[in-house]
Tab-separated table of C-alpha atoms in Angstrom:
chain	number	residue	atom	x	y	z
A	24	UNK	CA	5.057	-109.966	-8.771
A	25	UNK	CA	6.126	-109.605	-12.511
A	26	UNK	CA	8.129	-111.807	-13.726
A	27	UNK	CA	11.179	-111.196	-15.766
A	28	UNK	CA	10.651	-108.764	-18.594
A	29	UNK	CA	12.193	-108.327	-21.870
A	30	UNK	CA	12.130	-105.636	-24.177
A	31	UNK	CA	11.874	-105.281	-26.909
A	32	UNK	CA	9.842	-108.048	-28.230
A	33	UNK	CA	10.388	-108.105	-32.018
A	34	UNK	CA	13.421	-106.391	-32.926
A	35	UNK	CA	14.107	-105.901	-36.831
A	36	UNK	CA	17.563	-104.531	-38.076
A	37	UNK	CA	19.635	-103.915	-41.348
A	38	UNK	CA	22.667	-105.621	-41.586
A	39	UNK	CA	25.616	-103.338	-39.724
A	40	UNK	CA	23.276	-102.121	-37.326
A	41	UNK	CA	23.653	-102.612	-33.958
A	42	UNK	CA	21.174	-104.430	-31.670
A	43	UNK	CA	20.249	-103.502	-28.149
A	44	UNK	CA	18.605	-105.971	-26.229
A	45	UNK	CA	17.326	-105.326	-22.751
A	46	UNK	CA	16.036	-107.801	-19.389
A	47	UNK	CA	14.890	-106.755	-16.162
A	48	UNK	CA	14.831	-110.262	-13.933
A	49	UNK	CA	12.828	-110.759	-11.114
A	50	UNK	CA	12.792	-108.787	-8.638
A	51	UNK	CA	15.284	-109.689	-5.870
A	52	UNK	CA	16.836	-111.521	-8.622
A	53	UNK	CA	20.583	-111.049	-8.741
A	54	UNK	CA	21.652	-113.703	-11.313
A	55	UNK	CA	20.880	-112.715	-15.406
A	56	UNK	CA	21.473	-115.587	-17.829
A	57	UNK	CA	21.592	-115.240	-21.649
A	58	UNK	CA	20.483	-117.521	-24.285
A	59	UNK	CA	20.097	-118.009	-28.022
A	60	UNK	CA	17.996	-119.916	-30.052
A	61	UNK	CA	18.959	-120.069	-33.313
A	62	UNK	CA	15.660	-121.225	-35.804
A	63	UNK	CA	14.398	-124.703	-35.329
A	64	UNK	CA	17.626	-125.293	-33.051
A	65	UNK	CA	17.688	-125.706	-29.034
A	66	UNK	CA	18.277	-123.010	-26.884
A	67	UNK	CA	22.410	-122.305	-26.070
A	68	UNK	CA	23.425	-120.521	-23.370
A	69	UNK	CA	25.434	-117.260	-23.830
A	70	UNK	CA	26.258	-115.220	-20.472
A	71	UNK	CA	26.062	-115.312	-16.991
A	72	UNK	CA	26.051	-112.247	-15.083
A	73	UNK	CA	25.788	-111.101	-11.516
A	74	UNK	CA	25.071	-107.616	-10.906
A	75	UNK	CA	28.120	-105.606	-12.360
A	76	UNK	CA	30.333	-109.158	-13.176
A	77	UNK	CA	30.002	-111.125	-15.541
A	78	UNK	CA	30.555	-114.447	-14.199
A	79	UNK	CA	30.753	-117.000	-17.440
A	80	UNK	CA	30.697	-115.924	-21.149
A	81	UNK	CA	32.093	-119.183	-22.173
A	82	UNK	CA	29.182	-119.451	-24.717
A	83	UNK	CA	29.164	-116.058	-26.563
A	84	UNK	CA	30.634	-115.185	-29.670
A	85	UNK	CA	34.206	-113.714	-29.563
A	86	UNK	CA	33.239	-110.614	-31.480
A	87	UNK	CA	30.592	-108.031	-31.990
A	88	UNK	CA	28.193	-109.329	-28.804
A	89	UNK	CA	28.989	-108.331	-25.259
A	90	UNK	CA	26.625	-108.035	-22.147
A	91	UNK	CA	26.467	-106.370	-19.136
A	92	UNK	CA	24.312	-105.757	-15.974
A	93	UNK	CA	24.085	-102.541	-14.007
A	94	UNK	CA	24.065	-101.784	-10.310
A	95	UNK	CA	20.774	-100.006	-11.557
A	96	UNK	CA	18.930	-100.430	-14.425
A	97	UNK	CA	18.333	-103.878	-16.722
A	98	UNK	CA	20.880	-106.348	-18.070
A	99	UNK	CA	21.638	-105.414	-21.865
A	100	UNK	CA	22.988	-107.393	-24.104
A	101	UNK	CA	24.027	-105.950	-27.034
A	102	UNK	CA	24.998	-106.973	-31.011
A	103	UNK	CA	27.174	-104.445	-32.782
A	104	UNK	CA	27.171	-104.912	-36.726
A	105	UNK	CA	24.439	-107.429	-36.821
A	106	UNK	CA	24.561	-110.111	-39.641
A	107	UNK	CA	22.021	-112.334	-40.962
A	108	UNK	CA	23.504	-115.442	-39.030
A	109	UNK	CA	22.268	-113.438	-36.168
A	110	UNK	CA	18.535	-113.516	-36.299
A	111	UNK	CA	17.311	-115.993	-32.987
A	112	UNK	CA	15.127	-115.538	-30.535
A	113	UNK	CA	16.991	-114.689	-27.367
A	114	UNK	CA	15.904	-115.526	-23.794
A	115	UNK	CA	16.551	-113.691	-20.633
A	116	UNK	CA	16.486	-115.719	-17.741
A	117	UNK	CA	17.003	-115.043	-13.688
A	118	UNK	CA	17.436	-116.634	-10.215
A	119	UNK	CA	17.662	-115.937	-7.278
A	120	UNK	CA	20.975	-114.559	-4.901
A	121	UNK	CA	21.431	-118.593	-3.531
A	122	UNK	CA	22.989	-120.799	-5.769
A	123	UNK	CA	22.886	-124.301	-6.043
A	124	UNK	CA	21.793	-127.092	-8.403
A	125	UNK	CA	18.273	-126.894	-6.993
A	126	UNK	CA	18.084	-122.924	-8.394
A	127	UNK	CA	15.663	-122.473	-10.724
A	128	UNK	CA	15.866	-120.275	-13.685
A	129	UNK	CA	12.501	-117.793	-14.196
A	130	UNK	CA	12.592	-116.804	-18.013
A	131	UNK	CA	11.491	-114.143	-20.215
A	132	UNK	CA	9.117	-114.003	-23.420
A	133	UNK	CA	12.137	-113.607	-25.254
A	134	UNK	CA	13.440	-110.928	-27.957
A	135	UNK	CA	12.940	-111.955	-31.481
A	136	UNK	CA	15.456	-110.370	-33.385
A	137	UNK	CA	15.542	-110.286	-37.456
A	138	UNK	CA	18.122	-109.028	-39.480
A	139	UNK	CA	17.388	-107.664	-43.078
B	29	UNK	CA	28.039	-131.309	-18.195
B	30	UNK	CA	26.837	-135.266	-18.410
B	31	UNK	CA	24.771	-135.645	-21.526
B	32	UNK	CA	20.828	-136.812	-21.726
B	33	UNK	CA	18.807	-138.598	-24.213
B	34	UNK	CA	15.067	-137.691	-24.915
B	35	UNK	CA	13.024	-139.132	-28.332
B	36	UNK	CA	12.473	-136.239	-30.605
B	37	UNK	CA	8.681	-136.288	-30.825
B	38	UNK	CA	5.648	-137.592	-28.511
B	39	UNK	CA	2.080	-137.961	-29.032
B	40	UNK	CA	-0.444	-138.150	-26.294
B	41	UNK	CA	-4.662	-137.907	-26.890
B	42	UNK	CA	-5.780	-135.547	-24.609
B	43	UNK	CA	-6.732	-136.235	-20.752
B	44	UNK	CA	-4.453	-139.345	-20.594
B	45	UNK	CA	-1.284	-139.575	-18.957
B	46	UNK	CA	2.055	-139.160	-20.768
B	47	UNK	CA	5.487	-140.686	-19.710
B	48	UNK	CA	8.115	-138.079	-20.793
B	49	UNK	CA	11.649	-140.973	-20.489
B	50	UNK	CA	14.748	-139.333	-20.113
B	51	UNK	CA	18.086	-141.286	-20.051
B	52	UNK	CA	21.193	-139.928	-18.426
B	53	UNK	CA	23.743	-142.951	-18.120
B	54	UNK	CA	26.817	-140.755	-17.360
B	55	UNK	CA	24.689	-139.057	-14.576
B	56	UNK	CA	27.592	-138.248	-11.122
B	57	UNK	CA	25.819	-138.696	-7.794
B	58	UNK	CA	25.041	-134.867	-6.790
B	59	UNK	CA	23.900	-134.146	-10.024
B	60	UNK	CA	20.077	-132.875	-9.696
B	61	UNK	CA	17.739	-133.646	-12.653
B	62	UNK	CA	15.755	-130.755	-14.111
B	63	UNK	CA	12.474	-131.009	-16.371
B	64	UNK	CA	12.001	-127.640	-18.791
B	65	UNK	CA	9.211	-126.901	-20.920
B	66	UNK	CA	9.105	-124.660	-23.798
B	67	UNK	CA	5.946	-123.694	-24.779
B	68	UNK	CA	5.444	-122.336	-28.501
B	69	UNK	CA	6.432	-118.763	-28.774
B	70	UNK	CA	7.312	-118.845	-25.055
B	71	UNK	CA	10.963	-118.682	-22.914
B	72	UNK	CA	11.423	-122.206	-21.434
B	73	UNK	CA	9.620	-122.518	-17.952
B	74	UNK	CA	10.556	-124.795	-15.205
B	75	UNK	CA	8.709	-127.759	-14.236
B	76	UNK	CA	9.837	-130.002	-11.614
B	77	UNK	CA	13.445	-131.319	-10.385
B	78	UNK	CA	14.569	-134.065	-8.110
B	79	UNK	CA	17.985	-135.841	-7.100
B	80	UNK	CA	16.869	-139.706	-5.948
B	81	UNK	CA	13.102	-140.171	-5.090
B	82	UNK	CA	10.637	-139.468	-6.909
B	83	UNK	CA	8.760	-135.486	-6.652
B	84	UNK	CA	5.631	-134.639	-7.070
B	85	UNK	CA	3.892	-130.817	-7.676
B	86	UNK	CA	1.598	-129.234	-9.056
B	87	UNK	CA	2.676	-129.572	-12.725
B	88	UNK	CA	4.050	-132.863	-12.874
B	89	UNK	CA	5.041	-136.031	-11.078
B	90	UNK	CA	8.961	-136.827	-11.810
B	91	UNK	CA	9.951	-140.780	-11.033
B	92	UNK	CA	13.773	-141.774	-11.256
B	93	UNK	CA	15.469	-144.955	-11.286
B	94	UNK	CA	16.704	-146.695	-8.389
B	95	UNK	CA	20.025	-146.594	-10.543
B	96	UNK	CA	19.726	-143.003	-11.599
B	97	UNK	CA	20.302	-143.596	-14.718
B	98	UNK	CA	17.078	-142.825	-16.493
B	99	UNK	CA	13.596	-140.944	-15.275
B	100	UNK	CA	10.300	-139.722	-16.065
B	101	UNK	CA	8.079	-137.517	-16.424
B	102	UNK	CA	4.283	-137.980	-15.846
B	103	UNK	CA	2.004	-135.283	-17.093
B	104	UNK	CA	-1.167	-137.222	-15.030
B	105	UNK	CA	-4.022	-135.504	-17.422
B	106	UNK	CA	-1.929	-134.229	-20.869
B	107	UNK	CA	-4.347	-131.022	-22.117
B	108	UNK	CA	-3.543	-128.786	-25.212
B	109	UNK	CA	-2.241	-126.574	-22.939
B	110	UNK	CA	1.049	-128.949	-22.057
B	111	UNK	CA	1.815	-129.399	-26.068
B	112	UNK	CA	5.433	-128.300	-25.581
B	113	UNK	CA	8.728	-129.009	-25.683
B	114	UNK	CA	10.382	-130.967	-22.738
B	115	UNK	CA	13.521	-131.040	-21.796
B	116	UNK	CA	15.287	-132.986	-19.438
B	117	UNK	CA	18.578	-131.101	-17.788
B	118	UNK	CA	21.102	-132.310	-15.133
B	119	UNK	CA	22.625	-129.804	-12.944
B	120	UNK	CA	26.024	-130.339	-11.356
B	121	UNK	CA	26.858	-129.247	-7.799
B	122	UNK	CA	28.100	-125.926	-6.723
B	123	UNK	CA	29.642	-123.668	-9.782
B	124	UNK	CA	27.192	-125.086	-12.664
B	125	UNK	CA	24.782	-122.199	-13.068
B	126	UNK	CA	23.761	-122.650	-16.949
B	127	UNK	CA	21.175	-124.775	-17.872
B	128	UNK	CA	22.488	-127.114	-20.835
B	129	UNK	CA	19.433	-127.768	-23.352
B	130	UNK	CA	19.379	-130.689	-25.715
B	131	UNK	CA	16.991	-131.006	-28.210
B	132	UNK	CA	14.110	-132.016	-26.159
B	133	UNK	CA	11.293	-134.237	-26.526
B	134	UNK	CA	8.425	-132.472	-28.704
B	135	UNK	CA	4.939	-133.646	-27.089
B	136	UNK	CA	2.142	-133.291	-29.259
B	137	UNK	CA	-1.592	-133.790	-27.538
B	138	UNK	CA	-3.977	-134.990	-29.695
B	139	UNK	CA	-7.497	-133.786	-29.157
């Protein structure tokens, strides 16, 4: 089974530009986290998102970043007017439809994103 | 979430065991503890939880106090392969569903 996918995995863009950044989870998997991880800093969560909800965004920015996740297709999350202060490697992560504190979270490679 | 403490840096020589301590003082009693490694260049990757005895698998042994308060994790045979960074994560009950990363204990295996 493949595990969850991200794409793409380098990602350079010029300041202003917008950033798409794309995770298909597990499959089965019904539960898409975001994180960021800002250089030579821990990873922070962003998002939480069940299939067509998002369930917690207490950890993304106010502006410019927003995320969703499709009855079909991968969860996007996506950087309008990118700025320096953006550049982080961000992880996709997934679970499985039970929840609980024994879940565990399957993550991605990761999308390195720079911004010229 | 209730907070953890990890040291910043390890070093292990390779094929001995290594004692990854974890303290968690303000730990609540349903709260599970998590182990998390990131490997360099790599997402994060789970390794092993437990709530009051002590778990074994294939990765990892994890051993927590009687108390709760602190545990460990024992890499049996450290390789080059497990130079990573651990972290140690507590998971509330019901409605927690993001993992909380500190800053991890950065294990370095010596050759």
């Amino acid at each position: 089974n493949a595990g969850v996918m991200q794409n793409p995995r380098h990602l350079v863009r010029r300041r202003g530009q917008e950033a798409r950044l794309r995770c298909s989870p597990v499959k089965g998997h019904s539960h898409v986290y975001w994180y960021r991880q800002l250089p030579e800093e821990g990873l922070k969560f962003m998002v939480y998102l069940q299939k067509e909800n998002i369930i917690d965004e207490s950890g993304m920015p106010k502006e410019r970043f927003s995320a969703e996740f499709p009855k079909e297709g991968p969860s996007i999350l996506r950087i309008q007017q990118v700025v320096r202060g953006d550049s982080a490697a961000y992880f996709c992560a997934s679970s499985p439809p039970r929840r609980g504190p024994t879940d565990t979270q399957y993550f991605g490679p990761g999308t390195r994103l720079t911004v010229l | 979430d209730a907070k953890t403490t990890q040291p910043n840096s390890m070093e292990s020589n390779e094929e001995e065991p290594v004692h990854l301590p974890c303290n968690h003082s303000t730990i609540s009693g349903t709260d599970y503890i998590h182990w998390y490694r990131q490997l360099p260049s790599q997402g994060p990757e789970y390794v092993i939880h437990g709530l009051t005895s002590n778990v074994n698998n294939r990765m990892a042994s994890l051993a927590i106090a009687e108390d709760r308060k602190s545990s460990t994790l024992i890499l049996h045979r450290a390789t080059l392969r497990d130079a990573a960074v651990y972290y140690c994560i507590l998971r509330a009950n019901f409605g927690n569903e993001k993992l909380t990363f500190g800053t991890g204990t950065r294990l370095t295996i010596i050759p």
